[in-house]
PDB file of C-alpha atoms in Angstrom:
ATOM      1  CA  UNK A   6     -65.308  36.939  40.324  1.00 52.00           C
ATOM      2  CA  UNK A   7     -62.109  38.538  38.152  1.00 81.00           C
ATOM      3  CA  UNK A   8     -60.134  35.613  37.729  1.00 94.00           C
ATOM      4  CA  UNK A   9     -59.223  36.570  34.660  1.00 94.00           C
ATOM      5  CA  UNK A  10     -57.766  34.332  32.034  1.00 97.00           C
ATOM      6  CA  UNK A  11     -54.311  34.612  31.206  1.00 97.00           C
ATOM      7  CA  UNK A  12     -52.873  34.667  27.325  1.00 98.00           C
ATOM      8  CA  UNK A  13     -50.072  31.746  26.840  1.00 98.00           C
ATOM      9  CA  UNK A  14     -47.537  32.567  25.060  1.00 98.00           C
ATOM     10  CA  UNK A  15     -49.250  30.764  21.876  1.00 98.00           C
ATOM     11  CA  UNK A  16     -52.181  33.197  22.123  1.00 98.00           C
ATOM     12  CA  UNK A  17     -54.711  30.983  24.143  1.00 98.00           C
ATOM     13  CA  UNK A  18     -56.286  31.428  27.212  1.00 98.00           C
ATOM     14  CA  UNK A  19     -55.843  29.973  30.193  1.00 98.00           C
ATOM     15  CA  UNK A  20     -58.452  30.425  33.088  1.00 98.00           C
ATOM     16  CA  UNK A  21     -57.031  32.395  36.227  1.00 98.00           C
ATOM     17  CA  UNK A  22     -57.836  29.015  38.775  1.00 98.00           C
ATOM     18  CA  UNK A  23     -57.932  25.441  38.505  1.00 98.00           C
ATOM     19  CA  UNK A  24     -59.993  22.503  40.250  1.00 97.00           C
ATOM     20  CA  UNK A  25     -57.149  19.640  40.601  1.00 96.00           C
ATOM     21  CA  UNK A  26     -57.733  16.027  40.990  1.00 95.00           C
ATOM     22  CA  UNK A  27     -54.440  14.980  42.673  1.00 93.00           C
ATOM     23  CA  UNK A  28     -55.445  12.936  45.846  1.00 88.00           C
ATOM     24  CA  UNK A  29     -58.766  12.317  44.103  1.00 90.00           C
ATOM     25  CA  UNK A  30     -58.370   9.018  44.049  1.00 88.00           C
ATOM     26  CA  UNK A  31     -60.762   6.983  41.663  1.00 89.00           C
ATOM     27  CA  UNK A  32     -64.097   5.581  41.721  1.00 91.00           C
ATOM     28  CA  UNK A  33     -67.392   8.123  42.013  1.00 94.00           C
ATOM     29  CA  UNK A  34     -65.749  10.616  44.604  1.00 93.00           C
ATOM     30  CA  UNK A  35     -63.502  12.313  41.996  1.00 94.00           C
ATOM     31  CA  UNK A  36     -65.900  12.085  39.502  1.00 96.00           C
ATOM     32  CA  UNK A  37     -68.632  13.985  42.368  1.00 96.00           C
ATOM     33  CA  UNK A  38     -66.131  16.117  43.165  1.00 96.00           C
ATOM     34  CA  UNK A  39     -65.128  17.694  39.839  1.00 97.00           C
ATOM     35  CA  UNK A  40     -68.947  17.782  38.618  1.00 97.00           C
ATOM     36  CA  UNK A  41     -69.147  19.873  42.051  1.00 97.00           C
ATOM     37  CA  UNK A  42     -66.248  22.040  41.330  1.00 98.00           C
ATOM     38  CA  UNK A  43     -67.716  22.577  37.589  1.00 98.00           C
ATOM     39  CA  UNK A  44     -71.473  23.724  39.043  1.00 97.00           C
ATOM     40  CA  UNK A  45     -69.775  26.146  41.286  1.00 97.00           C
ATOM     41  CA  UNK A  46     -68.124  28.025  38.580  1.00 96.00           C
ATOM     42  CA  UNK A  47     -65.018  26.234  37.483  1.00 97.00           C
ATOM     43  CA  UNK A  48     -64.050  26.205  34.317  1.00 97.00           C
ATOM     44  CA  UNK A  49     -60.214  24.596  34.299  1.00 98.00           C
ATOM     45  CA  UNK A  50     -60.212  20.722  35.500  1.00 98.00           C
ATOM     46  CA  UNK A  51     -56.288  19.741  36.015  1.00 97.00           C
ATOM     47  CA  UNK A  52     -55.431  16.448  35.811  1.00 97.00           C
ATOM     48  CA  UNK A  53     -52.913  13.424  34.933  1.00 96.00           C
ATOM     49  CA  UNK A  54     -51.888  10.544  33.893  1.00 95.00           C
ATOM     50  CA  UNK A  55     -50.389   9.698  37.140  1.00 93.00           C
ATOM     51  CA  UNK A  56     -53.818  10.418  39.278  1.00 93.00           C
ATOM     52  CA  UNK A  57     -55.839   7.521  37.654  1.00 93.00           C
ATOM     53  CA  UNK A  58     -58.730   9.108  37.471  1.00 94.00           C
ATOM     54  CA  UNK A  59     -58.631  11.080  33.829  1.00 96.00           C
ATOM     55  CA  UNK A  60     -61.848   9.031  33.569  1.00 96.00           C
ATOM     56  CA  UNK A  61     -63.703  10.039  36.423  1.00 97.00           C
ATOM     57  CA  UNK A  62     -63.130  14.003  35.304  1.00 97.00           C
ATOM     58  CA  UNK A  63     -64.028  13.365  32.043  1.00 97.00           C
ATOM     59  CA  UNK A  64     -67.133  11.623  33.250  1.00 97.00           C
ATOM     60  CA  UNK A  65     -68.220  14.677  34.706  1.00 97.00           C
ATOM     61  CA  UNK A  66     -66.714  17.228  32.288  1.00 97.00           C
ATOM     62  CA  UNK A  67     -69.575  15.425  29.285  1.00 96.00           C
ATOM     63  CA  UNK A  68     -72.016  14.907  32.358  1.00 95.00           C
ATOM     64  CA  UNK A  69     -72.447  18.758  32.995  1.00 95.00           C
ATOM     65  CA  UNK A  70     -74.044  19.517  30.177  1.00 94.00           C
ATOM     66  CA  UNK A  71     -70.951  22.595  29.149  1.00 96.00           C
ATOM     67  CA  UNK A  72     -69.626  22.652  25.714  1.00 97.00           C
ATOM     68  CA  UNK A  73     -66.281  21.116  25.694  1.00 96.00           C
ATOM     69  CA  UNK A  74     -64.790  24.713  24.572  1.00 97.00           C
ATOM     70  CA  UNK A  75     -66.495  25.870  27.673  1.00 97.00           C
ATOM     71  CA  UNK A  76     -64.487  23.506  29.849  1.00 98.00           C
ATOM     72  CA  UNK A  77     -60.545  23.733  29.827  1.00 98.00           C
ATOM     73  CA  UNK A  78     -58.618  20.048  30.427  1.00 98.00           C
ATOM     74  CA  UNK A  79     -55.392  19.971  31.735  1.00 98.00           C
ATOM     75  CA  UNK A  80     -53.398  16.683  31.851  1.00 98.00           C
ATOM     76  CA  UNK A  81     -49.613  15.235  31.869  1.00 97.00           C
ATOM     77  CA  UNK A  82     -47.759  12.896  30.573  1.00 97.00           C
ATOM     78  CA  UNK A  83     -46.511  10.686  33.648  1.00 95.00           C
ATOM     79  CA  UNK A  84     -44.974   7.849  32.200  1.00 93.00           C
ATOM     80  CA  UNK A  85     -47.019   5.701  33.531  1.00 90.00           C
ATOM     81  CA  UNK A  86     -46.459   2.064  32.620  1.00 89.00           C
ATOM     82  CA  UNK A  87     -43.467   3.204  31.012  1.00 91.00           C
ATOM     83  CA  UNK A  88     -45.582   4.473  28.007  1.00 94.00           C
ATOM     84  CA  UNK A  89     -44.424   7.239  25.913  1.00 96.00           C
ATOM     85  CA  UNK A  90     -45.787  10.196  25.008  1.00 97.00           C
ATOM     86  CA  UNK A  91     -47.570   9.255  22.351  1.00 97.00           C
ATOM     87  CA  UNK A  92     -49.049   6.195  23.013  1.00 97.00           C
ATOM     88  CA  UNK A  93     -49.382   8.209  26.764  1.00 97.00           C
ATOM     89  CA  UNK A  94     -51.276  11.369  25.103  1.00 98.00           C
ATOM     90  CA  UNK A  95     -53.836   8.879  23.147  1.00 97.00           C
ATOM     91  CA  UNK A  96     -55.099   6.696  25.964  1.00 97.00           C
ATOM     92  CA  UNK A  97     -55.301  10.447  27.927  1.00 97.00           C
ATOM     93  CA  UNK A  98     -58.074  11.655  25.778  1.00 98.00           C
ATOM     94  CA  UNK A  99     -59.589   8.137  25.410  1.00 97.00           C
ATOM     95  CA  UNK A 100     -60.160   8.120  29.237  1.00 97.00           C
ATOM     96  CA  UNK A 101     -61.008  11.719  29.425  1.00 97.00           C
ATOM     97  CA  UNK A 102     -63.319  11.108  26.250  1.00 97.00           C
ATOM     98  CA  UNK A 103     -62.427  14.089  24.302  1.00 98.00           C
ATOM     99  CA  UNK A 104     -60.836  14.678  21.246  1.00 98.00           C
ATOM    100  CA  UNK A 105     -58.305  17.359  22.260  1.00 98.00           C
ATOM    101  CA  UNK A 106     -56.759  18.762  25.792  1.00 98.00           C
ATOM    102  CA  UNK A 107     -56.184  22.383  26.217  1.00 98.00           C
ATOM    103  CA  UNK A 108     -52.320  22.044  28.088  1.00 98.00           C
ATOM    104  CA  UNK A 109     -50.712  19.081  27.847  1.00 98.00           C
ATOM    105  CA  UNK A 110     -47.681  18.844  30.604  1.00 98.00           C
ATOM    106  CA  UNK A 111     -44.627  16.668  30.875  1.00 98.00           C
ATOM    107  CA  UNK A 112     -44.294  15.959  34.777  1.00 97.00           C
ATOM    108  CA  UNK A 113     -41.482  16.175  35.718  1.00 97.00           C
ATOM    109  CA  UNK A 114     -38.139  16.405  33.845  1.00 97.00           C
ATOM    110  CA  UNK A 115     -36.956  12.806  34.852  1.00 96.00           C
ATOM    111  CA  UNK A 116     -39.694  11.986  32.982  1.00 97.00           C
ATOM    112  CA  UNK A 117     -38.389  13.335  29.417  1.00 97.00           C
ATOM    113  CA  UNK A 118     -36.963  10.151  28.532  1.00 95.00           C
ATOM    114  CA  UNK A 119     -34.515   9.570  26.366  1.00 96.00           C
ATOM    115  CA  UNK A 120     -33.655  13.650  27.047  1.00 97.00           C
ATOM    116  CA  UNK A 121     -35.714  16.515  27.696  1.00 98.00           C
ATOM    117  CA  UNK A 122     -34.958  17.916  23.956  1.00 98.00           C
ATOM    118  CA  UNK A 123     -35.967  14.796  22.189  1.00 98.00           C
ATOM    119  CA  UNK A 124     -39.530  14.607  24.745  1.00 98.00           C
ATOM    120  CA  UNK A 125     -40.156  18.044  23.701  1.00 98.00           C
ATOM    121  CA  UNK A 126     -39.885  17.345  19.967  1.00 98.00           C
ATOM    122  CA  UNK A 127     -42.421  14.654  20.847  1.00 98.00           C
ATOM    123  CA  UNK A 128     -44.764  17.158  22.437  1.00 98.00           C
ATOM    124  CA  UNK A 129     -44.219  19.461  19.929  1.00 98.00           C
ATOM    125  CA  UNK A 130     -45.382  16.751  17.277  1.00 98.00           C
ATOM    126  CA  UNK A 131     -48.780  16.393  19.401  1.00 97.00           C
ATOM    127  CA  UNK A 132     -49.425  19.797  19.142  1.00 98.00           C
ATOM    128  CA  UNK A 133     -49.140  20.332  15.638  1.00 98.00           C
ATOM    129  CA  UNK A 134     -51.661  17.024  14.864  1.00 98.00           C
ATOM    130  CA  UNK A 135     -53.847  19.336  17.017  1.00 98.00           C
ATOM    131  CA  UNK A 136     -54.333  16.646  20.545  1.00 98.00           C
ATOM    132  CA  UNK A 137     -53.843  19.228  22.578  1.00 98.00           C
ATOM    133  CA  UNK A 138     -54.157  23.229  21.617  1.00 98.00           C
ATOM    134  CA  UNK A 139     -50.912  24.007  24.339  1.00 98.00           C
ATOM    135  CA  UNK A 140     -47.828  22.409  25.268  1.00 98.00           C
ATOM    136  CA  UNK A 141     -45.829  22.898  28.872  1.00 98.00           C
ATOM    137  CA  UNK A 142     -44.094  21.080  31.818  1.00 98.00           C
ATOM    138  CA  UNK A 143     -44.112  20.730  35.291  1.00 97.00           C
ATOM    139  CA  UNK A 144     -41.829  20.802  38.151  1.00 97.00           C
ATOM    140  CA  UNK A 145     -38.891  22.174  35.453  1.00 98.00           C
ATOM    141  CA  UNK A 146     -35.815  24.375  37.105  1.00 98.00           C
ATOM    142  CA  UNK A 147     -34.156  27.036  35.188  1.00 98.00           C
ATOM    143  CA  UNK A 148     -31.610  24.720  34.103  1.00 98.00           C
ATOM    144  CA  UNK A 149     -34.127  22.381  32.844  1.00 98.00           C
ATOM    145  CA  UNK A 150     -36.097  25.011  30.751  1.00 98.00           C
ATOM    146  CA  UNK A 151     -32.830  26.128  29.324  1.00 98.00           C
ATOM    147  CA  UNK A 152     -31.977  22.958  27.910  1.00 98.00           C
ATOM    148  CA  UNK A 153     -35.584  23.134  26.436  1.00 98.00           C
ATOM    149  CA  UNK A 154     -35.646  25.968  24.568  1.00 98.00           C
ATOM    150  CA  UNK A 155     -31.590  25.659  23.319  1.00 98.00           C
ATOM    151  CA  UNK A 156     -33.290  22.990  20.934  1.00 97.00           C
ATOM    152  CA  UNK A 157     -37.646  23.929  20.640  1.00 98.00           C
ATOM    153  CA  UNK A 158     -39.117  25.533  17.711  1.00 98.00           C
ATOM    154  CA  UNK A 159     -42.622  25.811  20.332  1.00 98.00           C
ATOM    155  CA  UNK A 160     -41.736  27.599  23.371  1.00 98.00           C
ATOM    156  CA  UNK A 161     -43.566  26.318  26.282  1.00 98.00           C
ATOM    157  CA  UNK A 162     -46.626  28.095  27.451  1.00 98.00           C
ATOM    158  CA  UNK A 163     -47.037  26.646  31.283  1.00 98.00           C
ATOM    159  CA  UNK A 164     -44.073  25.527  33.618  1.00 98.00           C
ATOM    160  CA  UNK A 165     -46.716  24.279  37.099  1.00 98.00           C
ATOM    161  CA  UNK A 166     -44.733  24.245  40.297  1.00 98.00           C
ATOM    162  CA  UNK A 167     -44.728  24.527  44.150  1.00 97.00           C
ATOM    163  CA  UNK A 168     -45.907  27.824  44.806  1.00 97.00           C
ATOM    164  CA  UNK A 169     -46.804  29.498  47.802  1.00 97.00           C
ATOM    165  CA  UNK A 170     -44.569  32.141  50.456  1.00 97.00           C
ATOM    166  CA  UNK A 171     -42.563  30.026  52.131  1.00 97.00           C
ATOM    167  CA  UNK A 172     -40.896  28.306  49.395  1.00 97.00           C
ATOM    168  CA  UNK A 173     -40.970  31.437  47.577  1.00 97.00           C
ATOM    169  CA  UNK A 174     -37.587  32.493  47.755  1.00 95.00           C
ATOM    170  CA  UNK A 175     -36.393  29.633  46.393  1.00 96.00           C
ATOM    171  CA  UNK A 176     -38.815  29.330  43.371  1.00 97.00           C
ATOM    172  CA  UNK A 177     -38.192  33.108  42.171  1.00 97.00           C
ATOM    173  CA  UNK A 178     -35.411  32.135  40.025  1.00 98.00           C
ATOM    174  CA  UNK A 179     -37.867  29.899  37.615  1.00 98.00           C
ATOM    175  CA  UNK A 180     -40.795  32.259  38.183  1.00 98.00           C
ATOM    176  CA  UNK A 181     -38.689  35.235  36.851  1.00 98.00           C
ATOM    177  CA  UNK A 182     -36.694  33.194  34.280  1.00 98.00           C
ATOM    178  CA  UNK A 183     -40.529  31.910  32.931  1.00 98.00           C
ATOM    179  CA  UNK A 184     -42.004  35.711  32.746  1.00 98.00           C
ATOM    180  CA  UNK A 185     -39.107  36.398  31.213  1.00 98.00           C
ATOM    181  CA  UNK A 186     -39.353  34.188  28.441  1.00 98.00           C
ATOM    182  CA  UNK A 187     -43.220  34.121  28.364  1.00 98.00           C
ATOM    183  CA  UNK A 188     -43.709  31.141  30.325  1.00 98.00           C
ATOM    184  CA  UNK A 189     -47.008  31.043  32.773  1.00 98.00           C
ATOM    185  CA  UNK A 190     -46.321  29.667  35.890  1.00 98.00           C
ATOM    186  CA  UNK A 191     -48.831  27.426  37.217  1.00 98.00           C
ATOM    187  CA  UNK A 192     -48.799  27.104  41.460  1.00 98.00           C
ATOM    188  CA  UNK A 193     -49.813  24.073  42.950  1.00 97.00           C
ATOM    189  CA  UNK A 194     -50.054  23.282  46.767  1.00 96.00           C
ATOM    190  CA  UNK A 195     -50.762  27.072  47.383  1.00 97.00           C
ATOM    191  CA  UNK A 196     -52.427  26.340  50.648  1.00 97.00           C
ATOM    192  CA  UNK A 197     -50.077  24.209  52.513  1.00 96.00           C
ATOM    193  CA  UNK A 198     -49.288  27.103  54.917  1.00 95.00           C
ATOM    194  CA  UNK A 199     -52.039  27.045  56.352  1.00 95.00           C
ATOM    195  CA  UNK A 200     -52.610  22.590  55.883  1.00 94.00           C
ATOM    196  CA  UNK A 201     -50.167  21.460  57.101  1.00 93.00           C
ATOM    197  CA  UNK A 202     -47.587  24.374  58.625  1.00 93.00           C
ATOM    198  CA  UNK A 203     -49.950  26.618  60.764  1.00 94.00           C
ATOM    199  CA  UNK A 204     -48.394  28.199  63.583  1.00 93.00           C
ATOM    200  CA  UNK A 205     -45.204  29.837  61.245  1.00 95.00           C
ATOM    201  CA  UNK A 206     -44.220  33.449  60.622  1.00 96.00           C
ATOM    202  CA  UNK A 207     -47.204  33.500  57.783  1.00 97.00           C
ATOM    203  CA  UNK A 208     -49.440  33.431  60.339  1.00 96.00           C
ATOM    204  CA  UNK A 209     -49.943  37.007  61.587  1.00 97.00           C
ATOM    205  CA  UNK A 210     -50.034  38.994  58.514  1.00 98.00           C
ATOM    206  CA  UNK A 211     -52.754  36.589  57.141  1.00 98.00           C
ATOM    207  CA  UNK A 212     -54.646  37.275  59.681  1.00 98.00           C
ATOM    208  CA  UNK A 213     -54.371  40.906  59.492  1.00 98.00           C
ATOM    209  CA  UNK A 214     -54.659  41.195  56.254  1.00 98.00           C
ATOM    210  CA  UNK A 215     -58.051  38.854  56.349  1.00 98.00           C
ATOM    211  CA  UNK A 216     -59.529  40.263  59.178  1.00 98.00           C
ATOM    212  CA  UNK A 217     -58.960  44.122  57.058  1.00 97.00           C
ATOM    213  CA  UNK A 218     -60.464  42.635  53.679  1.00 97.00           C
ATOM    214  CA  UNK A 219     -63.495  40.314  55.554  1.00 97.00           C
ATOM    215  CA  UNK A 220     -61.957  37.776  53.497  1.00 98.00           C
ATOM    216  CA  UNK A 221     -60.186  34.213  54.765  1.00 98.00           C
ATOM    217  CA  UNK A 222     -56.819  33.597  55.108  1.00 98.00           C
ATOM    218  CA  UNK A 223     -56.996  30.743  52.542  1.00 97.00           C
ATOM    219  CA  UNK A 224     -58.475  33.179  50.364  1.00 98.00           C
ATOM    220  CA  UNK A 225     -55.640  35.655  50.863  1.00 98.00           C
ATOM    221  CA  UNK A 226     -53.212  33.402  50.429  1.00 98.00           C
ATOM    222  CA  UNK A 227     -54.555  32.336  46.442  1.00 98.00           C
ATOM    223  CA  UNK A 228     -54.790  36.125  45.815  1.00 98.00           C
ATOM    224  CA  UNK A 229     -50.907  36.563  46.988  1.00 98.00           C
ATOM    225  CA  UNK A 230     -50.579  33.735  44.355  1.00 98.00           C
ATOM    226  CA  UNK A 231     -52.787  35.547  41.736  1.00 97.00           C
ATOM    227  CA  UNK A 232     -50.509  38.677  42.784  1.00 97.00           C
ATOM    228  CA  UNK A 233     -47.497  37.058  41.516  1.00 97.00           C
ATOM    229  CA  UNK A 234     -49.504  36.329  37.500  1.00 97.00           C
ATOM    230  CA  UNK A 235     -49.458  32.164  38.030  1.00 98.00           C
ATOM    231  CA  UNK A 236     -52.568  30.732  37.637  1.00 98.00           C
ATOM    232  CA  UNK A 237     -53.979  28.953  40.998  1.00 98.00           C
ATOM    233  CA  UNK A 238     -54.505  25.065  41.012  1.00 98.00           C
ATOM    234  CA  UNK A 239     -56.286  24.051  44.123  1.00 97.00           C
ATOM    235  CA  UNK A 240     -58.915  21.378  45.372  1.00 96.00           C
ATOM    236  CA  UNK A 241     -61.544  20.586  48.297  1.00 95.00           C
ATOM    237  CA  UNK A 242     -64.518  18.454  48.429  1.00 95.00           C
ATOM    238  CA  UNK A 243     -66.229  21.133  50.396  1.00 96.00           C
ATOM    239  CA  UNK A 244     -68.436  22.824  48.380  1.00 97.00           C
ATOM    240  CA  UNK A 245     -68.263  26.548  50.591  1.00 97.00           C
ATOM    241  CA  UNK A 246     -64.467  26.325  50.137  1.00 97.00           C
ATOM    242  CA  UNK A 247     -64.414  25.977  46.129  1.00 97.00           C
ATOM    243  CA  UNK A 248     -67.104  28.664  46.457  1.00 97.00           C
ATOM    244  CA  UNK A 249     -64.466  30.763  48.669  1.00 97.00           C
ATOM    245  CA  UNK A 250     -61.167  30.318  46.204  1.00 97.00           C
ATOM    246  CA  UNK A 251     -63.766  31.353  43.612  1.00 97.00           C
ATOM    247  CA  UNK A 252     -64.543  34.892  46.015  1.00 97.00           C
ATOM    248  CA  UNK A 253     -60.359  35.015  46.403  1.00 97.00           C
ATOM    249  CA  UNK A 254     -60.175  37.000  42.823  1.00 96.00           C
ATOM    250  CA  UNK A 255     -62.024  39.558  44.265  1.00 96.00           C
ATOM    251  CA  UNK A 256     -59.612  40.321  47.007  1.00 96.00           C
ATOM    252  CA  UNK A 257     -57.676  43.301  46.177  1.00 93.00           C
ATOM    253  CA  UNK A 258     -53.527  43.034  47.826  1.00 97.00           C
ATOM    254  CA  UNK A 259     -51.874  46.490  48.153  1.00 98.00           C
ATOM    255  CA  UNK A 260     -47.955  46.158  47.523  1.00 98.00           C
ATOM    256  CA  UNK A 261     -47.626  46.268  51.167  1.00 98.00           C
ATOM    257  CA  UNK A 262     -49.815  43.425  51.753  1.00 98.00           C
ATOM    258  CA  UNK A 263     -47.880  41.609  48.592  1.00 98.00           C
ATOM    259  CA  UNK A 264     -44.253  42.541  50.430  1.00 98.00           C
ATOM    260  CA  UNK A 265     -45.074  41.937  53.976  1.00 98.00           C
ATOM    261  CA  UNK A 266     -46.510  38.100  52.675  1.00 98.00           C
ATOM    262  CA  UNK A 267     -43.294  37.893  51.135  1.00 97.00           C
ATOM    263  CA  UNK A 268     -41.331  38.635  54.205  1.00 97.00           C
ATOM    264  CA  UNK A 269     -43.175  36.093  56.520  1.00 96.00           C
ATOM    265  CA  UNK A 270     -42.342  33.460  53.818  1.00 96.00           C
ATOM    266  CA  UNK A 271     -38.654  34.053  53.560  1.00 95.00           C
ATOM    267  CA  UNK A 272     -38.481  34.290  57.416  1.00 92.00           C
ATOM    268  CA  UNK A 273     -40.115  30.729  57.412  1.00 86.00           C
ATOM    269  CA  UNK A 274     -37.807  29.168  54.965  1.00 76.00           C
ATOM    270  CA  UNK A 275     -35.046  30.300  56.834  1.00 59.00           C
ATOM    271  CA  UNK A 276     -36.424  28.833  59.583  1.00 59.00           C
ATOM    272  CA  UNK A 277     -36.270  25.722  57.880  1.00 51.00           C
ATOM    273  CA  UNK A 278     -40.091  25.116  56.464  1.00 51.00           C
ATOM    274  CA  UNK A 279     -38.684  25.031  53.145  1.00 50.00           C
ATOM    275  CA  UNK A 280     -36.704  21.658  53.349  1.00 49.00           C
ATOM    276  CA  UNK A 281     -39.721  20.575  55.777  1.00 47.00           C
ATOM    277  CA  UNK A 282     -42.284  21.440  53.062  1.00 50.00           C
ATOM    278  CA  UNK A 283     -40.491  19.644  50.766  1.00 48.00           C
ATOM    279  CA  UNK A 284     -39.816  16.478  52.851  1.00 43.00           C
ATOM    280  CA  UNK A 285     -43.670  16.232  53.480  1.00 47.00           C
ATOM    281  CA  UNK A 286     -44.439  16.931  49.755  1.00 47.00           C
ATOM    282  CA  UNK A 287     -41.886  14.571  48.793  1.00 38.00           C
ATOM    283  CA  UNK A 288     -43.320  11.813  51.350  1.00 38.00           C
ATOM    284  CA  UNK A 289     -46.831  12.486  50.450  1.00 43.00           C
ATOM    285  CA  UNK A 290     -45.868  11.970  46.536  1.00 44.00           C
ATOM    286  CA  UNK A 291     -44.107   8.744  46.984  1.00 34.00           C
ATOM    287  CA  UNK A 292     -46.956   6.839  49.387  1.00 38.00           C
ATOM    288  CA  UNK A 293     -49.164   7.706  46.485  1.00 44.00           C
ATOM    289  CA  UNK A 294     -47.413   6.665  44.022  1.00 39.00           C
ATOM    290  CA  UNK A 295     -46.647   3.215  45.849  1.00 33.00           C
ATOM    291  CA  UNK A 296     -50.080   3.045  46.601  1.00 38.00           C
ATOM    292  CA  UNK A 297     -50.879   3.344  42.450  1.00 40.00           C
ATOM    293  CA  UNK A 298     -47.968   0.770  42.041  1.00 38.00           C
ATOM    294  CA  UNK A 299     -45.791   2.991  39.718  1.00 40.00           C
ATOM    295  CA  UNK A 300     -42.345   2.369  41.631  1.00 35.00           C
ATOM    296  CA  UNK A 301     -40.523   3.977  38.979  1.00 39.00           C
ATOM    297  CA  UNK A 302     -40.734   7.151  40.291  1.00 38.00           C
ATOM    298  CA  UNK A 303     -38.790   6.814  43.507  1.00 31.00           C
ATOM    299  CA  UNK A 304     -36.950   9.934  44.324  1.00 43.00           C
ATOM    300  CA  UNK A 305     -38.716  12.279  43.002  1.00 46.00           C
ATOM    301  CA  UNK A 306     -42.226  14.397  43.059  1.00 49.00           C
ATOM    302  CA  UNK A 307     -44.723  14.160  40.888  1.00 55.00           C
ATOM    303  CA  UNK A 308     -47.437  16.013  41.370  1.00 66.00           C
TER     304      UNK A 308
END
């Protein structure tokens, strides 16, 4: 299954696809649900502050028996509580129970507090006492990652985003701008497509390119992601799906299959799916986040 691990930018690896625990919730199903993810072959868990349930991975991360260097931990620094990052990064690997996280993320850039120069310092501090091995944000524009690296000595290695054809178009800016200046891009919400917008322009060449490879069209979808070198974050609690996204780095896209994926999606965004995409993402964020009773971040997603 060659989903190969991609070098950061600081020269570690990251591995190709992610399980992700937004939407987890808390209690035993999240902590059932990454142990699941982790028998099946995963080897990246991403989580956050912001998910409340850091705990319930790292339950399962000690209770599989893998070395932790086997396993690599993803979480962010969501502000929650109005913490900062330090205080934010230490009760991270406290619930997670690890000494160390392998990417450490800012969430969003609303959240680098007092400014996104003097957050990054902060992360940059973390690094060097050796909490977590990377450093990166999430949900960054260009503009954003400019300011950033006018002022870092550490470059970051992961900027994770919205990534999938239809909003496409309008994320190639920070996509190109973060190849360009050694910057992985990490996709999130890959599969929303096919969730929650079946029926759009995406539609037929999925299908024709599934039905060609005897692969699914979720699958085909995570290897158009994989096509454009951003590592895939994605979740289920079925076990035959994880199973499936694990199959998807098989799956081998000719150009034409890459272009013609690309052409549904911009069709669909000007069609309007784009703003509709982000409405719902936007929608889903903030009933979570009132439902966690962090208020604070009205306005904006975190995910």
């Amino acid at each position: 299954m060659p989903w190969d691990p991609i070098k950061l930018n600081d020269g570690h690896l990251i591995p190709g696809i992610g399980f992700g625990t937004w939407k987890l919730g808390n209690g035993q199903a999240p902590t059932d649900q990454v142990d699941q993810a982790l028998s099946v072959g995963f080897s990246h868990i991403d989580t956050a502050q912001a998910y409340r349930n850091e705990s319930e991975a790292g339950v399962a991360i000690r209770e599989s028996g893998l070395a932790r260097e086997d396993v690599f931990i993803t979480t962010k620094y969501s502000g929650l509580d109005g913490l900062d990052i330090p205080t934010s990064i230490n009760n991270s690997l406290k619930n997670l129970g690890v000494s160390y996280v392998d990417l450490y993320l800012i969430h969003h850039p609303r959240l680098a507090v007092p400014d996104i120069p003097t957050a990054w310092k902060q992360m940059e501090e973390l690094k060097e006492k050796g909490l977590a091995k990377s450093i990166g944000v999430s949900n960054f524009g260009v503009a954003d990652l400019e300011i950033l690296l006018a002022s870092a000595k550490v470059k970051p290695a992961a900027n994770q985003i919205l990534l999938h054809p239809y909003v496409f178009a309008k994320q190639q800016p920070v996509v190109e701008f973060g190849a360009k200046h050694g910057i992985v891009t990490e996709a999130y919400s890959s599969l929303i497509p096919i969730t929650q917008l079946p029926g759009g322009p995406l539609d037929r060449p999925l299908y024709r390119i599934a039905g060609r490879l005897g692969a699914t069209i979720d699958q085909v979808i995570l290897a158009w992601v994989k096509s454009k070198g951003a590592v895939v974050l994605t979740t289920s609690s079925k076990k035959f799906r994880l199973e499936g996204y694990l199959r998807a780095g098989d799956l081998a896209l000719t150009l034409e299959d890459v272009s013609d994926l690309d052409e549904a999606g911009a069709k669909g965004a000007v069609r309007g799916m784009t703003e509709t995409i982000v409405h719902r993402v936007i929608v889903v964020s903030l009933v979570s986040a009132m439902a966690l009773g962090f208020g604070s971040y009205m306005g904006f997603t975190i995910l």
